[in-house]
Amino acid sequence: RQGEHMGTGMELFPAFFKIGLFTFGGGYGMLSLIEDICVERKKWITHEELMAVTVIAESTPGPIAINCSTYVGYKQKGIWGAVAATAGVILPSFIVIFLISNYLNRFLEITWIANAFKGIKIAVGILILDVAVRMIVKMKKDVPAIAILICAAAVMLSVNFLSVHVSTITLLLAAGIVALAASSIGELTKKGKQI
């Protein structure tokens, strides 16, 4: 068992380096690859944990992919696991940005690179949509969750198509309050039935 745990610690840096290296589009784009590697292949965390970490990572300071990698690393190997996983996910971006920072204007003037980035933008959108669909399919199907999902989708469509401005913080707080209220009402109803 101890050898397995040590092996997991040795795997953290390369696994998260791969996530950082082959994923475009920031944190949300990385979630699909994080799920594939950490949930499906390595079984480091469950899908429910990934959903919970995603919510917490979105609600706390810092990029979502870094917060997720730090959690997974800490769960597997403590502080050193968190450092290894976080370094792994950050390093590829740092290297790429460092290399192209001096040549950015000339880099984007190359036609095939500019065209490639157009395709990458579409792929990033599909990756984010894929993660969203997976989370919706696997989420707990109860009335409050579905109501929050519908309201959040309506707000998102309003923001994108009607140019209505809604603060992300306001949306997160509102969803948290609604979920807390629905959970409290559900608990009170259960206690009432038991009495």
C-alpha positions as a printed Julia matrix, in Angstrom:
195×3 Matrix{Float64}:
   0.0    0.0     0.0
   2.82   2.38    0.86
   4.58   1.62   -2.43
   1.37   2.4    -4.3
   1.11   5.73   -2.48
   4.73   6.58   -3.34
   4.07   5.67   -6.96
   1.13   8.03   -7.02
   3.37  10.81   -5.72
   5.89  10.19   -8.51
   3.1   10.28  -11.13
   1.63  13.64  -10.07
   4.1   16.0   -11.75
   4.17  14.33  -15.2
   0.4   13.82  -15.21
  -0.32  17.47  -14.48
   2.5   18.62  -16.78
   0.68  16.77  -19.57
  -2.6   18.46  -18.6
  -0.93  21.87  -18.67
   0.93  21.18  -21.91
  -1.87  19.78  -24.05
  -4.81  21.89  -22.95
  -5.71  25.31  -24.31
  -8.38  27.66  -23.04
  -7.46  27.97  -19.39
  -9.05  26.21  -16.45
 -12.34  25.22  -18.01
 -10.57  23.8   -21.02
  -8.38  21.74  -18.67
 -11.3   20.25  -16.74
 -12.02  17.66  -19.43
  -8.42  16.4   -19.34
  -8.33  16.56  -15.52
 -11.43  14.37  -15.43
 -10.0   11.93  -17.98
  -6.67  11.51  -16.16
  -7.55  12.01  -12.47
 -11.02  10.4   -12.4
 -11.18   7.89  -15.24
  -7.59   6.63  -15.57
  -5.76   7.16  -12.28
  -8.81   7.04   -9.95
  -7.19   9.7    -7.76
 -10.54  11.37   -7.11
 -14.18  10.54   -7.81
 -16.4   12.43  -10.23
 -18.34  13.83   -7.26
 -15.12  15.16   -5.75
 -14.19  16.79   -9.07
 -17.58  18.51   -9.2
 -17.2   19.72   -5.62
 -13.61  20.89   -6.21
 -14.71  22.71   -9.38
 -17.34  24.64   -7.43
 -14.89  25.46   -4.63
 -12.1   26.35   -7.09
 -14.46  28.69   -8.96
 -15.47  30.36   -5.69
 -11.95  30.87   -4.34
  -9.06  33.05   -5.56
  -6.82  31.65   -8.26
  -7.25  29.83  -11.57
  -9.59  26.85  -11.46
  -7.11  24.32  -12.91
  -4.43  25.27  -10.38
  -6.87  24.95   -7.49
  -8.01  21.53   -8.78
  -4.45  20.29   -9.24
  -3.46  21.5    -5.79
  -6.39  19.62   -4.24
  -5.65  16.38   -6.08
  -1.93  16.59   -5.25
  -2.61  17.33   -1.58
  -5.09  14.46   -1.32
  -2.61  11.99   -2.8
   0.68  13.09   -1.24
   0.14  15.96    1.17
   2.05  19.23    0.8
   4.68  17.8    -1.57
   1.97  16.3    -3.75
   0.23  19.66   -3.92
   3.52  21.34   -4.9
   4.29  18.69   -7.55
   0.82  18.8    -9.13
   0.64  22.6    -9.07
   4.14  22.97  -10.54
   3.26  20.43  -13.22
   0.16  22.29  -14.38
   1.81  25.76  -14.26
   5.2   25.01  -15.85
   4.08  24.36  -19.47
   2.18  27.67  -19.65
   5.1   29.53  -18.13
   7.55  28.02  -20.63
   5.33  28.7   -23.65
   4.55  32.3   -22.63
   8.2   32.94  -21.83
   9.29  31.66  -25.25
   6.73  33.56  -27.33
   6.61  36.79  -25.29
   9.5   38.3   -27.22
   8.11  37.21  -30.57
   4.34  37.56  -30.03
   3.62  40.04  -32.85
   5.7   38.12  -35.38
   4.27  34.84  -34.05
   0.65  35.89  -34.73
   1.53  37.31  -38.16
   2.3   33.82  -39.45
  -0.86  32.85  -41.36
  -0.97  29.17  -40.49
  -0.51  29.91  -36.76
  -3.3   32.53  -36.82
  -5.58  30.0   -38.57
  -4.62  27.28  -36.11
  -5.65  29.52  -33.22
  -9.08  29.99  -34.8
  -9.54  26.23  -34.76
  -8.21  26.0   -31.2
 -10.85  28.52  -30.03
 -13.58  26.24  -31.38
 -12.0   23.16  -29.78
 -11.8   24.95  -26.42
 -15.51  25.75  -26.59
 -16.28  22.08  -27.32
 -14.06  20.93  -24.42
 -15.88  23.26  -22.01
 -19.27  22.12  -23.33
 -18.18  18.49  -22.94
 -17.31  19.02  -19.27
 -20.6   20.85  -18.67
 -22.65  18.04  -20.25
 -20.81  15.38  -18.23
 -21.41  17.26  -14.98
 -25.1   17.8   -15.8
 -25.57  14.12  -16.66
 -23.88  12.95  -13.44
 -25.32  15.55  -11.06
 -27.98  14.69   -8.51
 -31.37  15.06  -10.2
 -33.57  16.81   -7.65
 -35.89  19.8    -7.98
 -33.55  22.46   -6.47
 -30.58  21.34   -8.61
 -32.64  21.38  -11.81
 -34.15  24.77  -10.9
 -30.69  26.26  -10.29
 -29.45  24.75  -13.57
 -32.34  26.27  -15.54
 -31.94  29.68  -13.88
 -28.16  29.68  -14.46
 -28.66  28.72  -18.11
 -31.22  31.53  -18.51
 -28.81  34.05  -16.98
 -25.98  32.81  -19.22
 -28.13  33.18  -22.35
 -29.25  36.65  -21.22
 -25.66  37.72  -20.66
 -24.53  36.43  -24.06
 -27.46  37.33  -26.3
 -29.1   40.32  -24.61
 -25.9   41.96  -23.32
 -27.25  41.94  -19.76
 -24.46  42.34  -17.22
 -24.57  39.99  -14.21
 -21.63  39.75  -11.85
 -20.16  36.26  -11.5
 -19.92  36.79   -7.75
 -23.61  37.71   -7.59
 -24.53  34.59   -9.57
 -22.41  32.32   -7.35
 -23.8   33.83   -4.14
 -27.38  33.6    -5.42
 -26.95  29.94   -6.41
 -25.39  29.16   -3.02
 -28.22  30.89   -1.12
 -30.91  29.12   -3.17
 -29.23  25.73   -2.7
 -28.8   26.33    1.04
 -32.44  27.41    1.4
 -33.68  24.4    -0.61
 -31.51  22.04    1.45
 -32.77  23.54    4.73
 -36.41  23.28    3.62
 -35.8   19.65    2.57
 -34.29  18.8     5.97
 -37.16  20.48    7.82
 -39.69  18.59    5.69
 -37.97  15.27    6.46
 -37.96  16.02   10.19
 -41.63  17.01   10.03
 -42.53  13.7     8.38
 -40.55  11.73   10.97
 -42.42  13.47   13.82
